[in-house]
Structures are given as C-alpha cells and as structure tokens.
GROMACS .gro file of C-alpha atoms in nm:
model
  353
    1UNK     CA    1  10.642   8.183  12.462
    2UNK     CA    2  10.270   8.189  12.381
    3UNK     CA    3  10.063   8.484  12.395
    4UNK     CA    4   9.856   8.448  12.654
    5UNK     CA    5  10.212   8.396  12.892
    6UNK     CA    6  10.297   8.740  12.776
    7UNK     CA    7  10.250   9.012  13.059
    8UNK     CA    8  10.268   9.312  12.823
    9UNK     CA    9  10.065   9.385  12.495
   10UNK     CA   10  10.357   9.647  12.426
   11UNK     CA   11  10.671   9.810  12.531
   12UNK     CA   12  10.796  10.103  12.450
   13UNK     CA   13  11.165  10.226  12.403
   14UNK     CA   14  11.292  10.586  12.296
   15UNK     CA   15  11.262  10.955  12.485
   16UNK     CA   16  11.113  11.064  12.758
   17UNK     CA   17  11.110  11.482  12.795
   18UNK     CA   18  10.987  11.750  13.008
   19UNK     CA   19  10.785  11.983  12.720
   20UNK     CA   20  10.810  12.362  12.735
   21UNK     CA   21  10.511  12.490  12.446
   22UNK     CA   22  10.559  12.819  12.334
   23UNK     CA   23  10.361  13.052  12.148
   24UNK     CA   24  10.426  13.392  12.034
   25UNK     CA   25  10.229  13.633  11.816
   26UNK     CA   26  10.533  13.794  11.705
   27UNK     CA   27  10.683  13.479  11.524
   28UNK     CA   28  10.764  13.493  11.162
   29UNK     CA   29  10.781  13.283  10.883
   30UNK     CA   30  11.040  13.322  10.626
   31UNK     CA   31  11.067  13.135  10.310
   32UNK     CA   32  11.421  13.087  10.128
   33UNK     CA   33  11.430  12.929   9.750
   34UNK     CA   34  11.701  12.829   9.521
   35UNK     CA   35  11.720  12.651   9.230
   36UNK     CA   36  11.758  12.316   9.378
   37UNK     CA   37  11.484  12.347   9.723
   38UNK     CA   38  11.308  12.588   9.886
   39UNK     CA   39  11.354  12.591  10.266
   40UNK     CA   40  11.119  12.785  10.568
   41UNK     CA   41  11.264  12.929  10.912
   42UNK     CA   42  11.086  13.038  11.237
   43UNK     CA   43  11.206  13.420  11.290
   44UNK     CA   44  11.221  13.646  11.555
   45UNK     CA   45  11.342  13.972  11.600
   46UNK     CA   46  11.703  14.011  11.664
   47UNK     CA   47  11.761  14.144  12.059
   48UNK     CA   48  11.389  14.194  12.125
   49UNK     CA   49  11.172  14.096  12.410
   50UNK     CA   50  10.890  13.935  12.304
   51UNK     CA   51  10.564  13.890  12.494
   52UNK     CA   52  10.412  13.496  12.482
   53UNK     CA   53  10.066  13.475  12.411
   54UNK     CA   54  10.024  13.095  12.513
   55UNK     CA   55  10.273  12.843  12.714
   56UNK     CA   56  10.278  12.547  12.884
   57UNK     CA   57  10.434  12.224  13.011
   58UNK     CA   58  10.367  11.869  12.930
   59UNK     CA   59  10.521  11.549  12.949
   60UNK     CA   60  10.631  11.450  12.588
   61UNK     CA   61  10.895  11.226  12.442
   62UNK     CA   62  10.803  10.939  12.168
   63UNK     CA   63  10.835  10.659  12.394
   64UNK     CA   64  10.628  10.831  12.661
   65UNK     CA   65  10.343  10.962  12.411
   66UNK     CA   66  10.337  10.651  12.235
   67UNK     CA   67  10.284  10.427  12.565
   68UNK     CA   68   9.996  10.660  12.678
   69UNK     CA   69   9.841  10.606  12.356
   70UNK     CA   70   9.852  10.251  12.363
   71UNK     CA   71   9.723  10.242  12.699
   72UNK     CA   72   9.435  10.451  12.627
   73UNK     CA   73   9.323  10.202  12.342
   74UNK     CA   74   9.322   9.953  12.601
   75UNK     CA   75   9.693   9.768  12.538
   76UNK     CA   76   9.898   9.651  12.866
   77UNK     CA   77  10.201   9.923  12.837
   78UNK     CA   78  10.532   9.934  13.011
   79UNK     CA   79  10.794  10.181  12.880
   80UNK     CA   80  11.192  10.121  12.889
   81UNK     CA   81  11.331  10.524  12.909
   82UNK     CA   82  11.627  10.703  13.085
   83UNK     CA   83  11.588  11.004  13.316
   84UNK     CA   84  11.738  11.112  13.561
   85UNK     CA   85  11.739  11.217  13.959
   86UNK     CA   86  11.581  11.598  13.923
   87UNK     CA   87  11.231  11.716  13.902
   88UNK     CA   88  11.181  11.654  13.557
   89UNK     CA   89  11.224  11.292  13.600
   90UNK     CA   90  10.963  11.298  13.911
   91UNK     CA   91  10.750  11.444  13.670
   92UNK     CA   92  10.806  11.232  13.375
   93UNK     CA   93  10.754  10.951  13.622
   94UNK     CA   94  10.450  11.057  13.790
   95UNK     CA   95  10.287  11.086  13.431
   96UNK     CA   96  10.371  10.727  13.316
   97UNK     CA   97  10.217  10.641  13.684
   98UNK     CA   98   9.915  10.838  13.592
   99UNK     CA   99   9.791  10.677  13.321
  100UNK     CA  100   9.895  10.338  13.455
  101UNK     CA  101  10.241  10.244  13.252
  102UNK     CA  102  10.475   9.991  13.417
  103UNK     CA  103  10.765  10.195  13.528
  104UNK     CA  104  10.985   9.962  13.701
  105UNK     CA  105  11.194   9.907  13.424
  106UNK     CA  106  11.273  10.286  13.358
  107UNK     CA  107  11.623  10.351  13.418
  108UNK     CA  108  11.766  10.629  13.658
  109UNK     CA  109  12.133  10.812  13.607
  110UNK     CA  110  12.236  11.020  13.920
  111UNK     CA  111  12.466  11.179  13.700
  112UNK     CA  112  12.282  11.278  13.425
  113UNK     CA  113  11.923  11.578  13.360
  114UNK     CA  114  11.634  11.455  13.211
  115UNK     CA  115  11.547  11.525  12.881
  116UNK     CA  116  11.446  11.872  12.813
  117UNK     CA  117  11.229  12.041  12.488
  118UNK     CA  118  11.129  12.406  12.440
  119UNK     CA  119  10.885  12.401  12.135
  120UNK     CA  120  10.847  12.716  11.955
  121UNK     CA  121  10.452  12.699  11.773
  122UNK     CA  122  10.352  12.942  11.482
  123UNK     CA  123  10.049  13.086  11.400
  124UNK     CA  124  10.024  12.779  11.101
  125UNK     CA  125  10.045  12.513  11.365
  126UNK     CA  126  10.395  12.344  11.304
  127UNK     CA  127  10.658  12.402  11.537
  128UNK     CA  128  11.065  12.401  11.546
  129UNK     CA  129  11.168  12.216  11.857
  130UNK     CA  130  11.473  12.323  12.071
  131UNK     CA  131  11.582  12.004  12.256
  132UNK     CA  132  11.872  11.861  12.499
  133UNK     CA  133  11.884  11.486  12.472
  134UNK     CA  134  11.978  11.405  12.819
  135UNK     CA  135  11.969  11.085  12.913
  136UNK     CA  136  11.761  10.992  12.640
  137UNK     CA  137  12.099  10.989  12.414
  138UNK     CA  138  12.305  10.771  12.662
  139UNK     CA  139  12.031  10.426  12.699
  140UNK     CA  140  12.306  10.177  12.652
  141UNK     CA  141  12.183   9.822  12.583
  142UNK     CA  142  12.345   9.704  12.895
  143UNK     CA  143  12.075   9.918  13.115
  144UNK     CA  144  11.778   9.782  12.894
  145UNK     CA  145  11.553   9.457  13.055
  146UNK     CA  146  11.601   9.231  12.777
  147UNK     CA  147  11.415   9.018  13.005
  148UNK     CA  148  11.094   9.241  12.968
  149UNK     CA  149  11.062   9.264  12.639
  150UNK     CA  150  11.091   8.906  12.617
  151UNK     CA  151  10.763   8.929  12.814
  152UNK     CA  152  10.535   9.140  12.571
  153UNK     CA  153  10.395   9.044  12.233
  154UNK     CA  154  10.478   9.389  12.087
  155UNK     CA  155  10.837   9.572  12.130
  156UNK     CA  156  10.765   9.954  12.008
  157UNK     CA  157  11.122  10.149  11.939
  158UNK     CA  158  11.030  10.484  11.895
  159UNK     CA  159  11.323  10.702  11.786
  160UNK     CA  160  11.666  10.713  11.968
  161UNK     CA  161  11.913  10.983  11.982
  162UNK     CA  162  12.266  10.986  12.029
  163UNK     CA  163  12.481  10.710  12.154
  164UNK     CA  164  12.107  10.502  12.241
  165UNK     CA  165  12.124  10.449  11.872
  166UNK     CA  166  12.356  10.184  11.889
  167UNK     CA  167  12.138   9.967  12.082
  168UNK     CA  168  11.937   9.928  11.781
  169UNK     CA  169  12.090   9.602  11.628
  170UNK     CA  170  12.097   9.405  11.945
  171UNK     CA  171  11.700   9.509  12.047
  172UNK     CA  172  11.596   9.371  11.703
  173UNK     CA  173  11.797   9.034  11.736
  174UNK     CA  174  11.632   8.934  12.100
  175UNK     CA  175  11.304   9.066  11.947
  176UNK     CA  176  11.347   8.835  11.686
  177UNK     CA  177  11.469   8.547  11.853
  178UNK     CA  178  11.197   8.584  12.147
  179UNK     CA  179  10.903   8.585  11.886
  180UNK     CA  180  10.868   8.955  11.986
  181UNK     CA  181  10.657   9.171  11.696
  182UNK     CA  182  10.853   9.448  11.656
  183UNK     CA  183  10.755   9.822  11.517
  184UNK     CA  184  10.970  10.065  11.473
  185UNK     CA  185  10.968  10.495  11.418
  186UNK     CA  186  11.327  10.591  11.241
  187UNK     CA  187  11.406  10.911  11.360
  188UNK     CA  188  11.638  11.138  11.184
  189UNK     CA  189  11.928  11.110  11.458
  190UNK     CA  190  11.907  10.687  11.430
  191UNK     CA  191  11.937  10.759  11.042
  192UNK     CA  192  12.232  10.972  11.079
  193UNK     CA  193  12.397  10.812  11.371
  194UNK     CA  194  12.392  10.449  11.259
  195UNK     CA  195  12.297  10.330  10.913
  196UNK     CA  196  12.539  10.072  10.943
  197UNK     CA  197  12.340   9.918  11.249
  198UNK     CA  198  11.960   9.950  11.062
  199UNK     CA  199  11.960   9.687  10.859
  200UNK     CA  200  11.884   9.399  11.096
  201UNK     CA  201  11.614   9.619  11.283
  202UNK     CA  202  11.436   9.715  10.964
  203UNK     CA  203  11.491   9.384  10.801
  204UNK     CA  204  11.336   9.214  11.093
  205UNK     CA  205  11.022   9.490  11.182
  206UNK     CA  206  10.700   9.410  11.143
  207UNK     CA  207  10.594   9.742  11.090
  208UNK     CA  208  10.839  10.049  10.968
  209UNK     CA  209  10.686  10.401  10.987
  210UNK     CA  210  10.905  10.735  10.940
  211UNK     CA  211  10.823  11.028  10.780
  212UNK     CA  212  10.902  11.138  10.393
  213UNK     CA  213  11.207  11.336  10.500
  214UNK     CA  214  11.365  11.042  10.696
  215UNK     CA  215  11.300  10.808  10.442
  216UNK     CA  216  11.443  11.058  10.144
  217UNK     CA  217  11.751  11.066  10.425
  218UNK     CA  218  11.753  10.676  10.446
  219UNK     CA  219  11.733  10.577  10.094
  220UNK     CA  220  11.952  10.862   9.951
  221UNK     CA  221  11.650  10.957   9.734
  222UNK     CA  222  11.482  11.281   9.683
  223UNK     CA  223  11.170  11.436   9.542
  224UNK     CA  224  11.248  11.663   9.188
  225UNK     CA  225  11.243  12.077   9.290
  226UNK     CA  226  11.043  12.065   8.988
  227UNK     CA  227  10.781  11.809   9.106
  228UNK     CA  228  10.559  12.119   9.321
  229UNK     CA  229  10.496  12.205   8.896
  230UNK     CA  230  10.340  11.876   8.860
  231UNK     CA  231   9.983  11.791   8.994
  232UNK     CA  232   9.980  11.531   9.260
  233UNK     CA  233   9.626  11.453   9.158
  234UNK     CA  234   9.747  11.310   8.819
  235UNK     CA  235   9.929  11.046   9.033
  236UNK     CA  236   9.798  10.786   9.301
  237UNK     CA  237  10.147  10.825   9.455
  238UNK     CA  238  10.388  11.096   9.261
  239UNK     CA  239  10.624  10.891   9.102
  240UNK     CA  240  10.963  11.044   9.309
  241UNK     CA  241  10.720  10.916   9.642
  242UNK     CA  242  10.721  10.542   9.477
  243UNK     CA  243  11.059  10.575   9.412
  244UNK     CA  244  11.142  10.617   9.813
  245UNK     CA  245  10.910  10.384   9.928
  246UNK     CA  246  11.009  10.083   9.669
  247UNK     CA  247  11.371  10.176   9.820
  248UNK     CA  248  11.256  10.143  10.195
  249UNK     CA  249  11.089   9.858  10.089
  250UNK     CA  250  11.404   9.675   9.987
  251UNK     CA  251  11.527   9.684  10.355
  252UNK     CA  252  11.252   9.498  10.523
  253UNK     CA  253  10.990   9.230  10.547
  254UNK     CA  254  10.782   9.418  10.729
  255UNK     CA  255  10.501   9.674  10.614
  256UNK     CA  256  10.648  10.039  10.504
  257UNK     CA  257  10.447  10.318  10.622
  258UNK     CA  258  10.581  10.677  10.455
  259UNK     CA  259  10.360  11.005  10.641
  260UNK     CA  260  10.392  11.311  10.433
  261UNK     CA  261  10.244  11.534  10.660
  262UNK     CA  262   9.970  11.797  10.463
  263UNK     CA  263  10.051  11.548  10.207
  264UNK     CA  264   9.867  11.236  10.422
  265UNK     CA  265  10.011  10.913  10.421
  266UNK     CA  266  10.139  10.628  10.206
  267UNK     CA  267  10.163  10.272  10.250
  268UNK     CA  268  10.336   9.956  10.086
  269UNK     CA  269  10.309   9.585  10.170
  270UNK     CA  270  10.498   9.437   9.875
  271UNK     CA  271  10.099   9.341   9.662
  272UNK     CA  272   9.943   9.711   9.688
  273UNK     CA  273  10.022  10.041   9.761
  274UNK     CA  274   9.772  10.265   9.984
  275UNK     CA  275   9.706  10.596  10.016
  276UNK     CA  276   9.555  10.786  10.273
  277UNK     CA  277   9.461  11.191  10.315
  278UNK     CA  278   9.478  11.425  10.571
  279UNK     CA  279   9.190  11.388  10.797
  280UNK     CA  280   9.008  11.728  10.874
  281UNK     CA  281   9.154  11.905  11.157
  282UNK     CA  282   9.149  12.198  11.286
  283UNK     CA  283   9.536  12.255  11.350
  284UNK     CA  284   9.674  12.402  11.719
  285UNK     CA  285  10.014  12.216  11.727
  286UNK     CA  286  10.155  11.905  11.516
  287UNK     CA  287  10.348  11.817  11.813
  288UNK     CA  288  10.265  11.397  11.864
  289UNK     CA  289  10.097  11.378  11.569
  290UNK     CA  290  10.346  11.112  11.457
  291UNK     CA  291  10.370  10.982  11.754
  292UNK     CA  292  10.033  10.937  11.753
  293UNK     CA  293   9.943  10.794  11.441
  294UNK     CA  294  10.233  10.532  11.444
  295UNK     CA  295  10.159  10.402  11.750
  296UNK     CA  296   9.732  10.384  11.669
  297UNK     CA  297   9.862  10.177  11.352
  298UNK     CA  298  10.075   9.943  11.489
  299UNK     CA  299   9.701   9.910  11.749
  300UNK     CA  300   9.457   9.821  11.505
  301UNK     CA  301   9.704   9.656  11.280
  302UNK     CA  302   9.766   9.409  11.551
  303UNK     CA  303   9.359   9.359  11.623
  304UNK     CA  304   9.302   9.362  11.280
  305UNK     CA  305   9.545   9.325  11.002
  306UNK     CA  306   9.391   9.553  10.792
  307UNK     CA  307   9.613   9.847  10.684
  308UNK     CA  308   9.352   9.994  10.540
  309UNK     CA  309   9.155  10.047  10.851
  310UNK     CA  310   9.529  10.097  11.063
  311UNK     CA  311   9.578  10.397  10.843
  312UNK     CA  312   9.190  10.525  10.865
  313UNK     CA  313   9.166  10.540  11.249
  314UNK     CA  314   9.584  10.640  11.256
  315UNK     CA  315   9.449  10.916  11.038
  316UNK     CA  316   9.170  11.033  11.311
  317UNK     CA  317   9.373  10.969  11.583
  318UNK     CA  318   9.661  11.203  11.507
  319UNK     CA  319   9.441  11.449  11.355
  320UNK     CA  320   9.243  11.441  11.694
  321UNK     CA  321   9.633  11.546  11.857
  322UNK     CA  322   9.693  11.845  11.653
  323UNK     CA  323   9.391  12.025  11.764
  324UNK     CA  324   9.539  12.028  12.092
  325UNK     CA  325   9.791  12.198  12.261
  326UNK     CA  326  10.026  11.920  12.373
  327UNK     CA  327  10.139  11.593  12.237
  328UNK     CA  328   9.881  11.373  12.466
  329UNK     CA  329   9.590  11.598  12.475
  330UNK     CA  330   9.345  11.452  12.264
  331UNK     CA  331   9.415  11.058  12.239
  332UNK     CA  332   9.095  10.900  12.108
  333UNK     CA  333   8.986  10.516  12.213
  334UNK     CA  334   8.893  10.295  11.915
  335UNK     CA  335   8.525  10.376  11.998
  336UNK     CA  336   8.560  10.733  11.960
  337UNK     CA  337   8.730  10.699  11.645
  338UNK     CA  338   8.487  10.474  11.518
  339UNK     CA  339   8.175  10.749  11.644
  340UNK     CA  340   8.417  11.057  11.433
  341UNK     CA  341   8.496  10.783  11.083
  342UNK     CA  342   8.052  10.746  11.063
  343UNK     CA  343   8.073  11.137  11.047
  344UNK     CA  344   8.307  11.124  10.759
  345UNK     CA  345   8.180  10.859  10.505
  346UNK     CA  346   8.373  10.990  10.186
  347UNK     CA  347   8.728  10.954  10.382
  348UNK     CA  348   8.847  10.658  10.318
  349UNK     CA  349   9.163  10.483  10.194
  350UNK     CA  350   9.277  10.467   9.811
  351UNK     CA  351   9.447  10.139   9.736
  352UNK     CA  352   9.643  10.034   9.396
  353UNK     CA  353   9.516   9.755   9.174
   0.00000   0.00000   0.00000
C-alpha cells in the first residue's frame, strides 16, 4: 500500500493509565552500596502520616503520552489500548478525544479496571512509580485491529506488560509484511516476560529505543562497579556502554537508541556511533521523559533521516517534559524546538569517525 493510501502517520500500542503525582517534603533518599552495586530507595517514615505538599492527576501511560506527542508535532495518531468500563477509562478516553486521537479502535473489558499509577516524586525530580497493570497486561492479539495498522505508515509499540507481551511476535510479522515502519520502546516487563518472542520484533524495527538498564537486562551485560572510578570524559562512549550497545545491535536491522538518563543518550547505526548530552532543564518530574523523547525521534527521524538532528530535538523535547509536573505537560512542536536549539548553539551531537 502506498503512502499516500495510508490513513494514519502512526499508531500507537502499549498502556493507557489514570496518573496519581505525589509529592511529599518528608521523602527520603537512602543510598545502599556493596561491593558489587550501589542501589537508592525512596523512604518514608514507618506508621507516620505524612502531609503532601503537591498532587495531582493526569492521564499517562506510554501509548497514550506517546500518541499526544505525535499529534502535537502534527502526525495523524490513532492509539490501540485496553481499559475498561469505570471512570478511569471515561477519562483516559476523553483525553485521547481531546487532543484529537482516533479512538475507535481502543478496546473495552467489562470485566476488567483501568490501569492505575500512584507516582511518588522526590525533591531530586525522579520518581518510584506504584502501578496496577489492569487491562493494560491482558491486550491479547486477538482484540488488536490488525486491519488498522495495516493502514498507517508508522506502527509505535510502546512497552507492554504482562500477558500483552506475547502479542509482540505476531505485531512485528503483519508490520513487516504490510510495509508498516515499525519503532519500538522495550520495557523492562517485555524483557522479562518474553525474550523468547523479541527477536523477530527487534530484528524487524526500524527504530529500537530502551533505556541503559533494559538494555544491560536484554543483553546480559553490565557496566564494571568500578567504572564510576573512571572518567567518562576520557571516553566518547565508556567502553562497558559500547559493549551493550554492539550487543543490542546484533539483534536488529534497525537503528539502536540506548538513553542513559543524567548520562544523555547514545546512538548506533552499524557506520557511527552518536552521542548526545543532557539538554538543560530545570527538573520537576522525569515522568514521560522517555516517552517523550522516543516518540520525538522516531518524528523527525521519519521527516528527516538524520539521527543527529532526531536525537537534538528528542533531547529538547523531553527535557521540555521534566520541567513539568505530568508526563504531557510541556510537549513542544518542531517549531518551538527549533526557536529553544538557536538559544543553545554549543549543544549539539558528538558523532564517531
């Protein structure tokens, strides 16, 4: 099917949640170290009531955020999620409606809740997320409109949970076969729940983006304890990071894309590796900031392929997210992240020889 027969730029396919945000000045940060990592906890005390200085609700979820985003750079969306018959489906539903995703393939259970996070935020900015799956772990391949995605030049899978995992294999074939372009987040539950069933969706993605923890989980490789000794600015990539990403690599055609959060992000193509920092932000929650920046690449990839510039307004875009409270507050159009890249001349991408 030609492009211009396609009635969607992009689908998306993963969760859709009602978001509780959190924020308490009486959260704690504890650090715990052994000789082989070093590991930090969100703490409270034990039996106490604690007053809340900020909270509120959003609509979240990676398929969700991720179809908003695309929308607001201008892409024809529809999403593919599972709620269910309760108020926060009728909410998750009125916010797709909002900003003008097709909905009529969602599908309903009227057995089932919605999905459901409470996100706990500390004073640094990060956040631990308390969340029940609902219906986004139960999306069975049966339910999906394989029909749909036949109809859209872009087929986003942001990441499953649960038993939705196993859909994975049979999405990528039909993308495949269909001439769909296909993107894809790994989350850490698709990792865990079905390695045996990733190799045909990475193999055949255009575009592979997950973070440096889910790729250390995928590839079985980690990062030396003693590598935080060892100056990162002696390296273009730290060696152990090379390591993971040749690994990913190895699984797909497509174009790896590793974010290492503070860290900022790394890219491979199989001819050069890239690099890009942390853009300046100033940080209120990192909630959607991957969900952000994954789906802004995929974006400008596909109106430009450059991964240079895919990573430089990815880079703005998510940076623009964590400097609000909530995972959709602050999506930038292409314009506006051209207007904030002039302002910053000296941040730009590093690329091997």
């Amino acid at each position: 099917m030609s492009d211009d027969k396609r009635k969607y730029d992009v689908i998306t396919i993963g969760s859709a949640t009602l978001d509780i945000f959190v924020e308490t000045p009486e959260a704690r940060i504890v650090s715990v170290a052994s000789q082989e990592n070093k590991s930090s906890f969100m703490s409270f005390p034990y039996g106490s009531k604690l007053d809340m200085e900020k909270f509120a609700f959003e609509i979240g979820g990676g398929a969700l955020n991720t179809a908003i985003n695309f929308k607001n750079l201008g892409y024809k969306t529809a999403t593919i999620i599972k709620v269910g018959h309760d108020p926060m489906a009728n909410a998750i539903l009125k916010t797709a409606e909002l900003y003008d995703i097709e909905t009529k393939h969602v599908v309903q259970s009227k057995t089932e809740k919605s999905g459901l996070s409470v996100i706990l935020t500390s004073f640094e900015g990060d956040r631990t997320v308390l969340a029940h799956r609902g219906t986004n772990a139960t999306l069975s391949s049966q339910e999906i409109d394989f029909d749909a995605i036949k109809k859209s030049r872009w087929l986003y899978l942001a990441p499953l949970n649960g038993n939705s995992t196993k859909s994975l294999d049979e999405i990528a074939k039909f993308a495949e076969k269909h001439d769909v372009n296909l993107a894809i987040n790994l989350g850490t539950s698709s990792i865990k729940k079905c390695k045996d069933d990733l190799p045909e969706v990475l193999k055949t993605a255009e575009i592979v983006i997950m973070n440096l923890e889910e790729a250390q989980l995928l590839t079985g490789l980690g990062i030396r304890p003693d590598s935080s000794k060892e100056s990162f600015s002696n390296y273009f990539i730290h060696p152990d990071i090379v390591s993971i990403v040749n690994s990913v690599k190895t699984m797909t055609d497509g174009i790896v894309v590793i974010t290492d959060g503070k860290n900022g992000v790394y890219a491979y193509d199989d001819k050069k590796y890239y690099r890009c920092d942390e853009f300046p932000a100033q940080v209120v929650s990192t909630l959607g900031a991957g969900d952000a920046f994954a789906s802004t690449f995929v974006a400008v990839y596909d109106k430009t392929v450059d991964i240079k510039q895919s990573l430089l307004y990815a880079s703005v875009n998510a940076a623009s997210v964590v400097e609000h409270f909530g995972a959709q507050k602050g999506f930038l159009t292409f314009d506006e992240i051209k207007t904030k890249l002039v302002k910053y001349p000296n941040f730009v991408v590093k690329e091997s020889l």
